[in-house]
């Protein structure tokens, strides 16, 4: 029982972090500038009318001053995609996906933008359990997994209580079986929640923003040329300890060094 309560208490920060990351932060605005503050409706209207630069400016202001969420990032991605700025569109779609990987519109738009990139990187073969884990992970966002974890824990506690206080052996056996089942589900849900929260906090992936980048064998321009990647390519950051260079890895397993200023963190 103590372990269950401890795990429930651990989930609470996950809920709080998810709400904060999805735009729960706010800022006090000077009342003299209220008329100049863009609204989400105005930004959407500018997008519908095809004034994408104005919409981009409005969406960015809202994000900077009122907080972020997956929809705002997706709207920004849509604006950049309309302007044929594929790398920047992918960047914002990836940020939206990071917050809410369960949104089908975000997934669709991200895949659509990826089809427009030069590099077609084939991921390395993964174990079945890894593929299964990743597919289940994106069924809900971090907040959804955290809420589900609390619900499953609550059901487990109720069933444990039923097992302890029921006088009928049949009910006790059924309660025990289901309590174990819900406990295992709650643990799995907790793992998904903590994994997604870790992804939100680590931010160890980036999008290449330059038209083309030569990946080097060492963190210097004199290093051996390994291969070339292009704008819109997604990379994982392995080593960012140097000031001007980062070590990156592609989804196909290839690694190397690139300048910091050619990419932008997701």
PDB file of N, CA and C in Angstrom, residues 129-233:
ATOM      1  N   UNK A 129       9.859  -5.400 -29.263  1.00  0.00           N
ATOM      2  CA  UNK A 129       9.370  -4.790 -28.040  1.00  0.00           C
ATOM      3  C   UNK A 129       9.601  -3.276 -28.045  1.00  0.00           C
ATOM      4  N   UNK A 130      10.684  -2.831 -28.699  1.00  0.00           N
ATOM      5  CA  UNK A 130      10.951  -1.397 -28.821  1.00  0.00           C
ATOM      6  C   UNK A 130       9.931  -0.728 -29.717  1.00  0.00           C
ATOM      7  N   UNK A 131       9.620  -1.364 -30.842  1.00  0.00           N
ATOM      8  CA  UNK A 131       8.609  -0.834 -31.764  1.00  0.00           C
ATOM      9  C   UNK A 131       7.256  -0.784 -31.076  1.00  0.00           C
ATOM     10  N   UNK A 132       6.913  -1.833 -30.363  1.00  0.00           N
ATOM     11  CA  UNK A 132       5.642  -1.914 -29.638  1.00  0.00           C
ATOM     12  C   UNK A 132       5.548  -0.813 -28.582  1.00  0.00           C
ATOM     13  N   UNK A 133       6.646  -0.609 -27.862  1.00  0.00           N
ATOM     14  CA  UNK A 133       6.675   0.414 -26.819  1.00  0.00           C
ATOM     15  C   UNK A 133       6.454   1.802 -27.419  1.00  0.00           C
ATOM     16  N   UNK A 134       7.121   2.099 -28.532  1.00  0.00           N
ATOM     17  CA  UNK A 134       7.003   3.418 -29.151  1.00  0.00           C
ATOM     18  C   UNK A 134       5.607   3.671 -29.690  1.00  0.00           C
ATOM     19  N   UNK A 135       4.973   2.615 -30.219  1.00  0.00           N
ATOM     20  CA  UNK A 135       3.614   2.780 -30.737  1.00  0.00           C
ATOM     21  C   UNK A 135       2.615   3.044 -29.614  1.00  0.00           C
ATOM     22  N   UNK A 136       2.775   2.332 -28.507  1.00  0.00           N
ATOM     23  CA  UNK A 136       1.883   2.565 -27.375  1.00  0.00           C
ATOM     24  C   UNK A 136       2.141   3.919 -26.725  1.00  0.00           C
ATOM     25  N   UNK A 137       3.384   4.343 -26.733  1.00  0.00           N
ATOM     26  CA  UNK A 137       3.774   5.588 -26.076  1.00  0.00           C
ATOM     27  C   UNK A 137       3.016   6.786 -26.622  1.00  0.00           C
ATOM     28  N   UNK A 138       2.719   6.794 -27.918  1.00  0.00           N
ATOM     29  CA  UNK A 138       2.099   7.959 -28.541  1.00  0.00           C
ATOM     30  C   UNK A 138       0.572   7.880 -28.568  1.00  0.00           C
ATOM     31  N   UNK A 139       0.002   6.888 -27.897  1.00  0.00           N
ATOM     32  CA  UNK A 139      -1.456   6.793 -27.828  1.00  0.00           C
ATOM     33  C   UNK A 139      -2.028   7.975 -27.054  1.00  0.00           C
ATOM     34  N   UNK A 140      -1.330   8.417 -25.999  1.00  0.00           N
ATOM     35  CA  UNK A 140      -1.737   9.560 -25.184  1.00  0.00           C
ATOM     36  C   UNK A 140      -0.567  10.515 -25.029  1.00  0.00           C
ATOM     37  N   UNK A 141      -0.870  11.751 -24.609  1.00  0.00           N
ATOM     38  CA  UNK A 141       0.208  12.669 -24.275  1.00  0.00           C
ATOM     39  C   UNK A 141       0.608  12.442 -22.827  1.00  0.00           C
ATOM     40  N   UNK A 142       1.608  13.195 -22.344  1.00  0.00           N
ATOM     41  CA  UNK A 142       2.123  12.974 -20.989  1.00  0.00           C
ATOM     42  C   UNK A 142       1.037  13.189 -19.940  1.00  0.00           C
ATOM     43  N   UNK A 143       0.200  14.185 -20.145  1.00  0.00           N
ATOM     44  CA  UNK A 143      -0.867  14.449 -19.184  1.00  0.00           C
ATOM     45  C   UNK A 143      -1.885  13.316 -19.161  1.00  0.00           C
ATOM     46  N   UNK A 144      -2.191  12.781 -20.347  1.00  0.00           N
ATOM     47  CA  UNK A 144      -3.145  11.676 -20.422  1.00  0.00           C
ATOM     48  C   UNK A 144      -2.639  10.432 -19.729  1.00  0.00           C
ATOM     49  N   UNK A 145      -1.343  10.121 -19.921  1.00  0.00           N
ATOM     50  CA  UNK A 145      -0.765   8.952 -19.250  1.00  0.00           C
ATOM     51  C   UNK A 145      -0.731   9.149 -17.747  1.00  0.00           C
ATOM     52  N   UNK A 146      -0.445  10.367 -17.297  1.00  0.00           N
ATOM     53  CA  UNK A 146      -0.395  10.628 -15.860  1.00  0.00           C
ATOM     54  C   UNK A 146      -1.779  10.457 -15.222  1.00  0.00           C
ATOM     55  N   UNK A 147      -2.797  10.977 -15.887  1.00  0.00           N
ATOM     56  CA  UNK A 147      -4.166  10.837 -15.371  1.00  0.00           C
ATOM     57  C   UNK A 147      -4.573   9.365 -15.351  1.00  0.00           C
ATOM     58  N   UNK A 148      -4.253   8.657 -16.431  1.00  0.00           N
ATOM     59  CA  UNK A 148      -4.587   7.230 -16.490  1.00  0.00           C
ATOM     60  C   UNK A 148      -3.884   6.458 -15.384  1.00  0.00           C
ATOM     61  N   UNK A 149      -2.644   6.824 -15.084  1.00  0.00           N
ATOM     62  CA  UNK A 149      -1.908   6.156 -14.008  1.00  0.00           C
ATOM     63  C   UNK A 149      -2.616   6.319 -12.670  1.00  0.00           C
ATOM     64  N   UNK A 150      -3.068   7.531 -12.385  1.00  0.00           N
ATOM     65  CA  UNK A 150      -3.776   7.787 -11.128  1.00  0.00           C
ATOM     66  C   UNK A 150      -5.067   6.980 -11.055  1.00  0.00           C
ATOM     67  N   UNK A 151      -5.800   6.925 -12.169  1.00  0.00           N
ATOM     68  CA  UNK A 151      -7.062   6.176 -12.198  1.00  0.00           C
ATOM     69  C   UNK A 151      -6.809   4.686 -11.956  1.00  0.00           C
ATOM     70  N   UNK A 152      -5.798   4.149 -12.623  1.00  0.00           N
ATOM     71  CA  UNK A 152      -5.488   2.730 -12.462  1.00  0.00           C
ATOM     72  C   UNK A 152      -5.024   2.407 -11.051  1.00  0.00           C
ATOM     73  N   UNK A 153      -4.254   3.310 -10.443  1.00  0.00           N
ATOM     74  CA  UNK A 153      -3.839   3.116  -9.056  1.00  0.00           C
ATOM     75  C   UNK A 153      -5.044   3.132  -8.120  1.00  0.00           C
ATOM     76  N   UNK A 154      -5.972   4.049  -8.398  1.00  0.00           N
ATOM     77  CA  UNK A 154      -7.171   4.146  -7.561  1.00  0.00           C
ATOM     78  C   UNK A 154      -7.979   2.857  -7.637  1.00  0.00           C
ATOM     79  N   UNK A 155      -8.118   2.313  -8.838  1.00  0.00           N
ATOM     80  CA  UNK A 155      -8.832   1.040  -8.995  1.00  0.00           C
ATOM     81  C   UNK A 155      -8.102  -0.083  -8.267  1.00  0.00           C
ATOM     82  N   UNK A 156      -6.778  -0.063  -8.318  1.00  0.00           N
ATOM     83  CA  UNK A 156      -5.993  -1.080  -7.615  1.00  0.00           C
ATOM     84  C   UNK A 156      -6.239  -1.022  -6.119  1.00  0.00           C
ATOM     85  N   UNK A 157      -6.258   0.198  -5.569  1.00  0.00           N
ATOM     86  CA  UNK A 157      -6.489   0.369  -4.133  1.00  0.00           C
ATOM     87  C   UNK A 157      -7.877  -0.119  -3.740  1.00  0.00           C
ATOM     88  N   UNK A 158      -8.878   0.207  -4.567  1.00  0.00           N
ATOM     89  CA  UNK A 158     -10.251  -0.242  -4.285  1.00  0.00           C
ATOM     90  C   UNK A 158     -10.328  -1.766  -4.269  1.00  0.00           C
ATOM     91  N   UNK A 159      -9.678  -2.386  -5.241  1.00  0.00           N
ATOM     92  CA  UNK A 159      -9.702  -3.849  -5.321  1.00  0.00           C
ATOM     93  C   UNK A 159      -8.939  -4.490  -4.162  1.00  0.00           C
ATOM     94  N   UNK A 160      -7.832  -3.871  -3.758  1.00  0.00           N
ATOM     95  CA  UNK A 160      -7.098  -4.382  -2.599  1.00  0.00           C
ATOM     96  C   UNK A 160      -7.959  -4.280  -1.348  1.00  0.00           C
ATOM     97  N   UNK A 161      -8.664  -3.157  -1.216  1.00  0.00           N
ATOM     98  CA  UNK A 161      -9.564  -2.996  -0.073  1.00  0.00           C
ATOM     99  C   UNK A 161     -10.679  -4.027  -0.073  1.00  0.00           C
ATOM    100  N   UNK A 162     -11.209  -4.304  -1.271  1.00  0.00           N
ATOM    101  CA  UNK A 162     -12.263  -5.324  -1.385  1.00  0.00           C
ATOM    102  C   UNK A 162     -11.734  -6.694  -0.977  1.00  0.00           C
ATOM    103  N   UNK A 163     -10.520  -6.990  -1.397  1.00  0.00           N
ATOM    104  CA  UNK A 163      -9.906  -8.277  -1.054  1.00  0.00           C
ATOM    105  C   UNK A 163      -9.702  -8.413   0.455  1.00  0.00           C
ATOM    106  N   UNK A 164      -9.305  -7.319   1.096  1.00  0.00           N
ATOM    107  CA  UNK A 164      -9.016  -7.375   2.534  1.00  0.00           C
ATOM    108  C   UNK A 164     -10.262  -7.476   3.396  1.00  0.00           C
ATOM    109  N   UNK A 165     -11.329  -6.831   2.961  1.00  0.00           N
ATOM    110  CA  UNK A 165     -12.503  -6.728   3.839  1.00  0.00           C
ATOM    111  C   UNK A 165     -13.668  -7.624   3.434  1.00  0.00           C
ATOM    112  N   UNK A 166     -13.596  -8.221   2.263  1.00  0.00           N
ATOM    113  CA  UNK A 166     -14.687  -9.105   1.851  1.00  0.00           C
ATOM    114  C   UNK A 166     -14.616 -10.428   2.616  1.00  0.00           C
ATOM    115  N   UNK A 167     -15.754 -10.954   2.947  1.00  0.00           N
ATOM    116  CA  UNK A 167     -15.831 -12.215   3.678  1.00  0.00           C
ATOM    117  C   UNK A 167     -15.998 -13.412   2.748  1.00  0.00           C
ATOM    118  N   UNK A 168     -16.237 -13.139   1.475  1.00  0.00           N
ATOM    119  CA  UNK A 168     -16.448 -14.226   0.521  1.00  0.00           C
ATOM    120  C   UNK A 168     -15.143 -14.529  -0.204  1.00  0.00           C
ATOM    121  N   UNK A 169     -14.750 -15.792  -0.175  1.00  0.00           N
ATOM    122  CA  UNK A 169     -13.470 -16.185  -0.768  1.00  0.00           C
ATOM    123  C   UNK A 169     -13.453 -15.957  -2.279  1.00  0.00           C
ATOM    124  N   UNK A 170     -14.596 -16.165  -2.935  1.00  0.00           N
ATOM    125  CA  UNK A 170     -14.667 -15.978  -4.379  1.00  0.00           C
ATOM    126  C   UNK A 170     -14.386 -14.528  -4.761  1.00  0.00           C
ATOM    127  N   UNK A 171     -14.985 -13.616  -4.014  1.00  0.00           N
ATOM    128  CA  UNK A 171     -14.785 -12.191  -4.287  1.00  0.00           C
ATOM    129  C   UNK A 171     -13.337 -11.799  -3.997  1.00  0.00           C
ATOM    130  N   UNK A 172     -12.769 -12.381  -2.938  1.00  0.00           N
ATOM    131  CA  UNK A 172     -11.377 -12.065  -2.600  1.00  0.00           C
ATOM    132  C   UNK A 172     -10.430 -12.515  -3.711  1.00  0.00           C
ATOM    133  N   UNK A 173     -10.685 -13.705  -4.272  1.00  0.00           N
ATOM    134  CA  UNK A 173      -9.825 -14.207  -5.348  1.00  0.00           C
ATOM    135  C   UNK A 173      -9.926 -13.332  -6.597  1.00  0.00           C
ATOM    136  N   UNK A 174     -11.162 -12.974  -6.941  1.00  0.00           N
ATOM    137  CA  UNK A 174     -11.360 -12.125  -8.125  1.00  0.00           C
ATOM    138  C   UNK A 174     -10.732 -10.747  -7.905  1.00  0.00           C
ATOM    139  N   UNK A 175     -10.919 -10.195  -6.711  1.00  0.00           N
ATOM    140  CA  UNK A 175     -10.352  -8.881  -6.397  1.00  0.00           C
ATOM    141  C   UNK A 175      -8.836  -8.915  -6.462  1.00  0.00           C
ATOM    142  N   UNK A 176      -8.241  -9.996  -5.966  1.00  0.00           N
ATOM    143  CA  UNK A 176      -6.781 -10.115  -5.999  1.00  0.00           C
ATOM    144  C   UNK A 176      -6.273 -10.158  -7.435  1.00  0.00           C
ATOM    145  N   UNK A 177      -6.937 -10.973  -8.272  1.00  0.00           N
ATOM    146  CA  UNK A 177      -6.510 -11.118  -9.666  1.00  0.00           C
ATOM    147  C   UNK A 177      -6.578  -9.780 -10.405  1.00  0.00           C
ATOM    148  N   UNK A 178      -7.710  -9.088 -10.230  1.00  0.00           N
ATOM    149  CA  UNK A 178      -7.865  -7.815 -10.932  1.00  0.00           C
ATOM    150  C   UNK A 178      -6.966  -6.729 -10.345  1.00  0.00           C
ATOM    151  N   UNK A 179      -6.693  -6.777  -9.052  1.00  0.00           N
ATOM    152  CA  UNK A 179      -5.802  -5.775  -8.447  1.00  0.00           C
ATOM    153  C   UNK A 179      -4.385  -5.907  -9.021  1.00  0.00           C
ATOM    154  N   UNK A 180      -3.936  -7.156  -9.232  1.00  0.00           N
ATOM    155  CA  UNK A 180      -2.620  -7.374  -9.834  1.00  0.00           C
ATOM    156  C   UNK A 180      -2.612  -6.874 -11.275  1.00  0.00           C
ATOM    157  N   UNK A 181      -3.698  -7.137 -11.994  1.00  0.00           N
ATOM    158  CA  UNK A 181      -3.813  -6.717 -13.392  1.00  0.00           C
ATOM    159  C   UNK A 181      -3.753  -5.192 -13.509  1.00  0.00           C
ATOM    160  N   UNK A 182      -4.559  -4.506 -12.693  1.00  0.00           N
ATOM    161  CA  UNK A 182      -4.581  -3.046 -12.749  1.00  0.00           C
ATOM    162  C   UNK A 182      -3.281  -2.438 -12.230  1.00  0.00           C
ATOM    163  N   UNK A 183      -2.644  -3.110 -11.294  1.00  0.00           N
ATOM    164  CA  UNK A 183      -1.357  -2.617 -10.803  1.00  0.00           C
ATOM    165  C   UNK A 183      -0.304  -2.654 -11.913  1.00  0.00           C
ATOM    166  N   UNK A 184      -0.284  -3.761 -12.666  1.00  0.00           N
ATOM    167  CA  UNK A 184       0.664  -3.870 -13.778  1.00  0.00           C
ATOM    168  C   UNK A 184       0.376  -2.815 -14.849  1.00  0.00           C
ATOM    169  N   UNK A 185      -0.914  -2.602 -15.138  1.00  0.00           N
ATOM    170  CA  UNK A 185      -1.276  -1.575 -16.111  1.00  0.00           C
ATOM    171  C   UNK A 185      -0.865  -0.190 -15.635  1.00  0.00           C
ATOM    172  N   UNK A 186      -1.057   0.071 -14.347  1.00  0.00           N
ATOM    173  CA  UNK A 186      -0.695   1.379 -13.799  1.00  0.00           C
ATOM    174  C   UNK A 186       0.810   1.606 -13.857  1.00  0.00           C
ATOM    175  N   UNK A 187       1.583   0.549 -13.614  1.00  0.00           N
ATOM    176  CA  UNK A 187       3.042   0.664 -13.702  1.00  0.00           C
ATOM    177  C   UNK A 187       3.458   0.976 -15.141  1.00  0.00           C
ATOM    178  N   UNK A 188       2.836   0.288 -16.099  1.00  0.00           N
ATOM    179  CA  UNK A 188       3.139   0.532 -17.509  1.00  0.00           C
ATOM    180  C   UNK A 188       2.766   1.958 -17.903  1.00  0.00           C
ATOM    181  N   UNK A 189       1.598   2.403 -17.451  1.00  0.00           N
ATOM    182  CA  UNK A 189       1.158   3.758 -17.736  1.00  0.00           C
ATOM    183  C   UNK A 189       2.104   4.778 -17.119  1.00  0.00           C
ATOM    184  N   UNK A 190       2.582   4.485 -15.915  1.00  0.00           N
ATOM    185  CA  UNK A 190       3.533   5.375 -15.240  1.00  0.00           C
ATOM    186  C   UNK A 190       4.838   5.467 -16.029  1.00  0.00           C
ATOM    187  N   UNK A 191       5.282   4.338 -16.572  1.00  0.00           N
ATOM    188  CA  UNK A 191       6.507   4.327 -17.382  1.00  0.00           C
ATOM    189  C   UNK A 191       6.327   5.195 -18.620  1.00  0.00           C
ATOM    190  N   UNK A 192       5.152   5.084 -19.271  1.00  0.00           N
ATOM    191  CA  UNK A 192       4.885   5.912 -20.447  1.00  0.00           C
ATOM    192  C   UNK A 192       4.885   7.392 -20.076  1.00  0.00           C
ATOM    193  N   UNK A 193       4.262   7.724 -18.938  1.00  0.00           N
ATOM    194  CA  UNK A 193       4.193   9.126 -18.510  1.00  0.00           C
ATOM    195  C   UNK A 193       5.576   9.700 -18.236  1.00  0.00           C
ATOM    196  N   UNK A 194       6.398   8.940 -17.517  1.00  0.00           N
ATOM    197  CA  UNK A 194       7.737   9.425 -17.182  1.00  0.00           C
ATOM    198  C   UNK A 194       8.630   9.493 -18.426  1.00  0.00           C
ATOM    199  N   UNK A 195       8.428   8.566 -19.364  1.00  0.00           N
ATOM    200  CA  UNK A 195       9.205   8.594 -20.607  1.00  0.00           C
ATOM    201  C   UNK A 195       8.901   9.842 -21.404  1.00  0.00           C
ATOM    202  N   UNK A 196       7.609  10.165 -21.543  1.00  0.00           N
ATOM    203  CA  UNK A 196       7.233  11.363 -22.293  1.00  0.00           C
ATOM    204  C   UNK A 196       7.696  12.632 -21.577  1.00  0.00           C
ATOM    205  N   UNK A 197       7.620  12.647 -20.255  1.00  0.00           N
ATOM    206  CA  UNK A 197       8.092  13.812 -19.522  1.00  0.00           C
ATOM    207  C   UNK A 197       9.596  13.973 -19.712  1.00  0.00           C
ATOM    208  N   UNK A 198      10.319  12.861 -19.739  1.00  0.00           N
ATOM    209  CA  UNK A 198      11.750  12.913 -19.975  1.00  0.00           C
ATOM    210  C   UNK A 198      12.072  13.467 -21.354  1.00  0.00           C
ATOM    211  N   UNK A 199      11.279  13.084 -22.361  1.00  0.00           N
ATOM    212  CA  UNK A 199      11.476  13.613 -23.710  1.00  0.00           C
ATOM    213  C   UNK A 199      11.256  15.116 -23.760  1.00  0.00           C
ATOM    214  N   UNK A 200      10.266  15.589 -23.011  1.00  0.00           N
ATOM    215  CA  UNK A 200       9.980  17.022 -22.972  1.00  0.00           C
ATOM    216  C   UNK A 200      11.106  17.809 -22.306  1.00  0.00           C
ATOM    217  N   UNK A 201      11.731  17.210 -21.310  1.00  0.00           N
ATOM    218  CA  UNK A 201      12.757  17.919 -20.549  1.00  0.00           C
ATOM    219  C   UNK A 201      14.138  17.838 -21.197  1.00  0.00           C
ATOM    220  N   UNK A 202      14.449  16.724 -21.842  1.00  0.00           N
ATOM    221  CA  UNK A 202      15.793  16.529 -22.371  1.00  0.00           C
ATOM    222  C   UNK A 202      16.061  17.374 -23.614  1.00  0.00           C
ATOM    223  N   UNK A 203      15.134  17.379 -24.555  1.00  0.00           N
ATOM    224  CA  UNK A 203      15.280  18.140 -25.799  1.00  0.00           C
ATOM    225  C   UNK A 203      16.644  17.865 -26.450  1.00  0.00           C
ATOM    226  N   UNK A 204      16.892  16.615 -26.759  1.00  0.00           N
ATOM    227  CA  UNK A 204      18.181  16.220 -27.326  1.00  0.00           C
ATOM    228  C   UNK A 204      18.104  15.923 -28.818  1.00  0.00           C
ATOM    229  N   UNK A 205      17.100  16.464 -29.487  1.00  0.00           N
ATOM    230  CA  UNK A 205      16.993  16.315 -30.930  1.00  0.00           C
ATOM    231  C   UNK A 205      16.910  17.702 -31.571  1.00  0.00           C
ATOM    232  N   UNK A 206      17.254  17.771 -32.849  1.00  0.00           N
ATOM    233  CA  UNK A 206      17.280  19.056 -33.548  1.00  0.00           C
ATOM    234  C   UNK A 206      16.942  18.857 -35.018  1.00  0.00           C
ATOM    235  N   UNK A 207      16.618  19.966 -35.681  1.00  0.00           N
ATOM    236  CA  UNK A 207      16.336  19.963 -37.114  1.00  0.00           C
ATOM    237  C   UNK A 207      17.399  20.794 -37.817  1.00  0.00           C
ATOM    238  N   UNK A 208      17.929  20.256 -38.908  1.00  0.00           N
ATOM    239  CA  UNK A 208      18.910  20.983 -39.709  1.00  0.00           C
ATOM    240  C   UNK A 208      18.196  22.107 -40.455  1.00  0.00           C
ATOM    241  N   UNK A 209      18.707  23.343 -40.297  1.00  0.00           N
ATOM    242  CA  UNK A 209      18.068  24.502 -40.901  1.00  0.00           C
ATOM    243  C   UNK A 209      18.813  25.011 -42.138  1.00  0.00           C
ATOM    244  N   UNK A 210      20.070  24.686 -42.276  1.00  0.00           N
ATOM    245  CA  UNK A 210      20.842  25.114 -43.445  1.00  0.00           C
ATOM    246  C   UNK A 210      20.507  24.244 -44.652  1.00  0.00           C
ATOM    247  N   UNK A 211      20.621  24.796 -45.875  1.00  0.00           N
ATOM    248  CA  UNK A 211      20.297  24.020 -47.082  1.00  0.00           C
ATOM    249  C   UNK A 211      21.045  22.698 -47.154  1.00  0.00           C
ATOM    250  N   UNK A 212      22.334  22.702 -46.808  1.00  0.00           N
ATOM    251  CA  UNK A 212      23.107  21.467 -46.776  1.00  0.00           C
ATOM    252  C   UNK A 212      24.245  21.612 -45.769  1.00  0.00           C
ATOM    253  N   UNK A 213      24.601  20.513 -45.148  1.00  0.00           N
ATOM    254  CA  UNK A 213      25.642  20.509 -44.121  1.00  0.00           C
ATOM    255  C   UNK A 213      26.535  19.294 -44.344  1.00  0.00           C
ATOM    256  N   UNK A 214      27.846  19.526 -44.339  1.00  0.00           N
ATOM    257  CA  UNK A 214      28.797  18.424 -44.432  1.00  0.00           C
ATOM    258  C   UNK A 214      29.145  17.946 -43.031  1.00  0.00           C
ATOM    259  N   UNK A 215      28.851  16.698 -42.751  1.00  0.00           N
ATOM    260  CA  UNK A 215      29.127  16.124 -41.435  1.00  0.00           C
ATOM    261  C   UNK A 215      30.593  15.708 -41.379  1.00  0.00           C
ATOM    262  N   UNK A 216      31.286  16.124 -40.314  1.00  0.00           N
ATOM    263  CA  UNK A 216      32.721  15.893 -40.179  1.00  0.00           C
ATOM    264  C   UNK A 216      33.016  14.751 -39.204  1.00  0.00           C
ATOM    265  N   UNK A 217      34.214  14.215 -39.348  1.00  0.00           N
ATOM    266  CA  UNK A 217      34.643  13.135 -38.459  1.00  0.00           C
ATOM    267  C   UNK A 217      35.119  13.663 -37.118  1.00  0.00           C
ATOM    268  N   UNK A 218      35.535  14.924 -37.080  1.00  0.00           N
ATOM    269  CA  UNK A 218      36.012  15.571 -35.850  1.00  0.00           C
ATOM    270  C   UNK A 218      35.406  16.963 -35.767  1.00  0.00           C
ATOM    271  N   UNK A 219      35.354  17.535 -34.566  1.00  0.00           N
ATOM    272  CA  UNK A 219      34.741  18.861 -34.394  1.00  0.00           C
ATOM    273  C   UNK A 219      35.626  20.002 -34.875  1.00  0.00           C
ATOM    274  N   UNK A 220      35.926  19.986 -36.145  1.00  0.00           N
ATOM    275  CA  UNK A 220      36.739  21.026 -36.764  1.00  0.00           C
ATOM    276  C   UNK A 220      36.487  21.027 -38.260  1.00  0.00           C
ATOM    277  N   UNK A 221      36.615  22.181 -38.885  1.00  0.00           N
ATOM    278  CA  UNK A 221      36.376  22.275 -40.321  1.00  0.00           C
ATOM    279  C   UNK A 221      37.410  21.497 -41.118  1.00  0.00           C
ATOM    280  N   UNK A 222      38.536  21.166 -40.477  1.00  0.00           N
ATOM    281  CA  UNK A 222      39.579  20.391 -41.156  1.00  0.00           C
ATOM    282  C   UNK A 222      39.331  18.887 -41.073  1.00  0.00           C
ATOM    283  N   UNK A 223      38.292  18.479 -40.381  1.00  0.00           N
ATOM    284  CA  UNK A 223      37.992  17.059 -40.231  1.00  0.00           C
ATOM    285  C   UNK A 223      37.580  16.424 -41.552  1.00  0.00           C
ATOM    286  N   UNK A 224      37.643  15.123 -41.593  1.00  0.00           N
ATOM    287  CA  UNK A 224      37.279  14.377 -42.800  1.00  0.00           C
ATOM    288  C   UNK A 224      35.780  14.491 -43.067  1.00  0.00           C
ATOM    289  N   UNK A 225      35.422  14.718 -44.322  1.00  0.00           N
ATOM    290  CA  UNK A 225      34.013  14.757 -44.711  1.00  0.00           C
ATOM    291  C   UNK A 225      33.433  13.346 -44.679  1.00  0.00           C
ATOM    292  N   UNK A 226      32.345  13.172 -43.946  1.00  0.00           N
ATOM    293  CA  UNK A 226      31.722  11.852 -43.838  1.00  0.00           C
ATOM    294  C   UNK A 226      30.522  11.711 -44.773  1.00  0.00           C
ATOM    295  N   UNK A 227      29.588  12.621 -44.678  1.00  0.00           N
ATOM    296  CA  UNK A 227      28.404  12.595 -45.533  1.00  0.00           C
ATOM    297  C   UNK A 227      27.728  13.963 -45.458  1.00  0.00           C
ATOM    298  N   UNK A 228      26.750  14.173 -46.307  1.00  0.00           N
ATOM    299  CA  UNK A 228      26.043  15.461 -46.364  1.00  0.00           C
ATOM    300  C   UNK A 228      24.576  15.260 -45.988  1.00  0.00           C
ATOM    301  N   UNK A 229      24.077  16.155 -45.156  1.00  0.00           N
ATOM    302  CA  UNK A 229      22.657  16.158 -44.812  1.00  0.00           C
ATOM    303  C   UNK A 229      22.058  17.510 -45.206  1.00  0.00           C
ATOM    304  N   UNK A 230      20.750  17.544 -45.337  1.00  0.00           N
ATOM    305  CA  UNK A 230      20.091  18.741 -45.852  1.00  0.00           C
ATOM    306  C   UNK A 230      19.029  19.262 -44.882  1.00  0.00           C
ATOM    307  N   UNK A 231      18.520  20.437 -45.191  1.00  0.00           N
ATOM    308  CA  UNK A 231      17.537  21.074 -44.318  1.00  0.00           C
ATOM    309  C   UNK A 231      16.316  20.177 -44.113  1.00  0.00           C
ATOM    310  N   UNK A 232      15.825  20.199 -42.883  1.00  0.00           N
ATOM    311  CA  UNK A 232      14.671  19.380 -42.537  1.00  0.00           C
ATOM    312  C   UNK A 232      15.031  18.040 -41.943  1.00  0.00           C
ATOM    313  N   UNK A 233      16.305  17.672 -42.031  1.00  0.00           N
ATOM    314  CA  UNK A 233      16.743  16.383 -41.486  1.00  0.00           C
ATOM    315  C   UNK A 233      16.739  16.445 -39.952  1.00  0.00           C
TER     316      UNK A 233
END
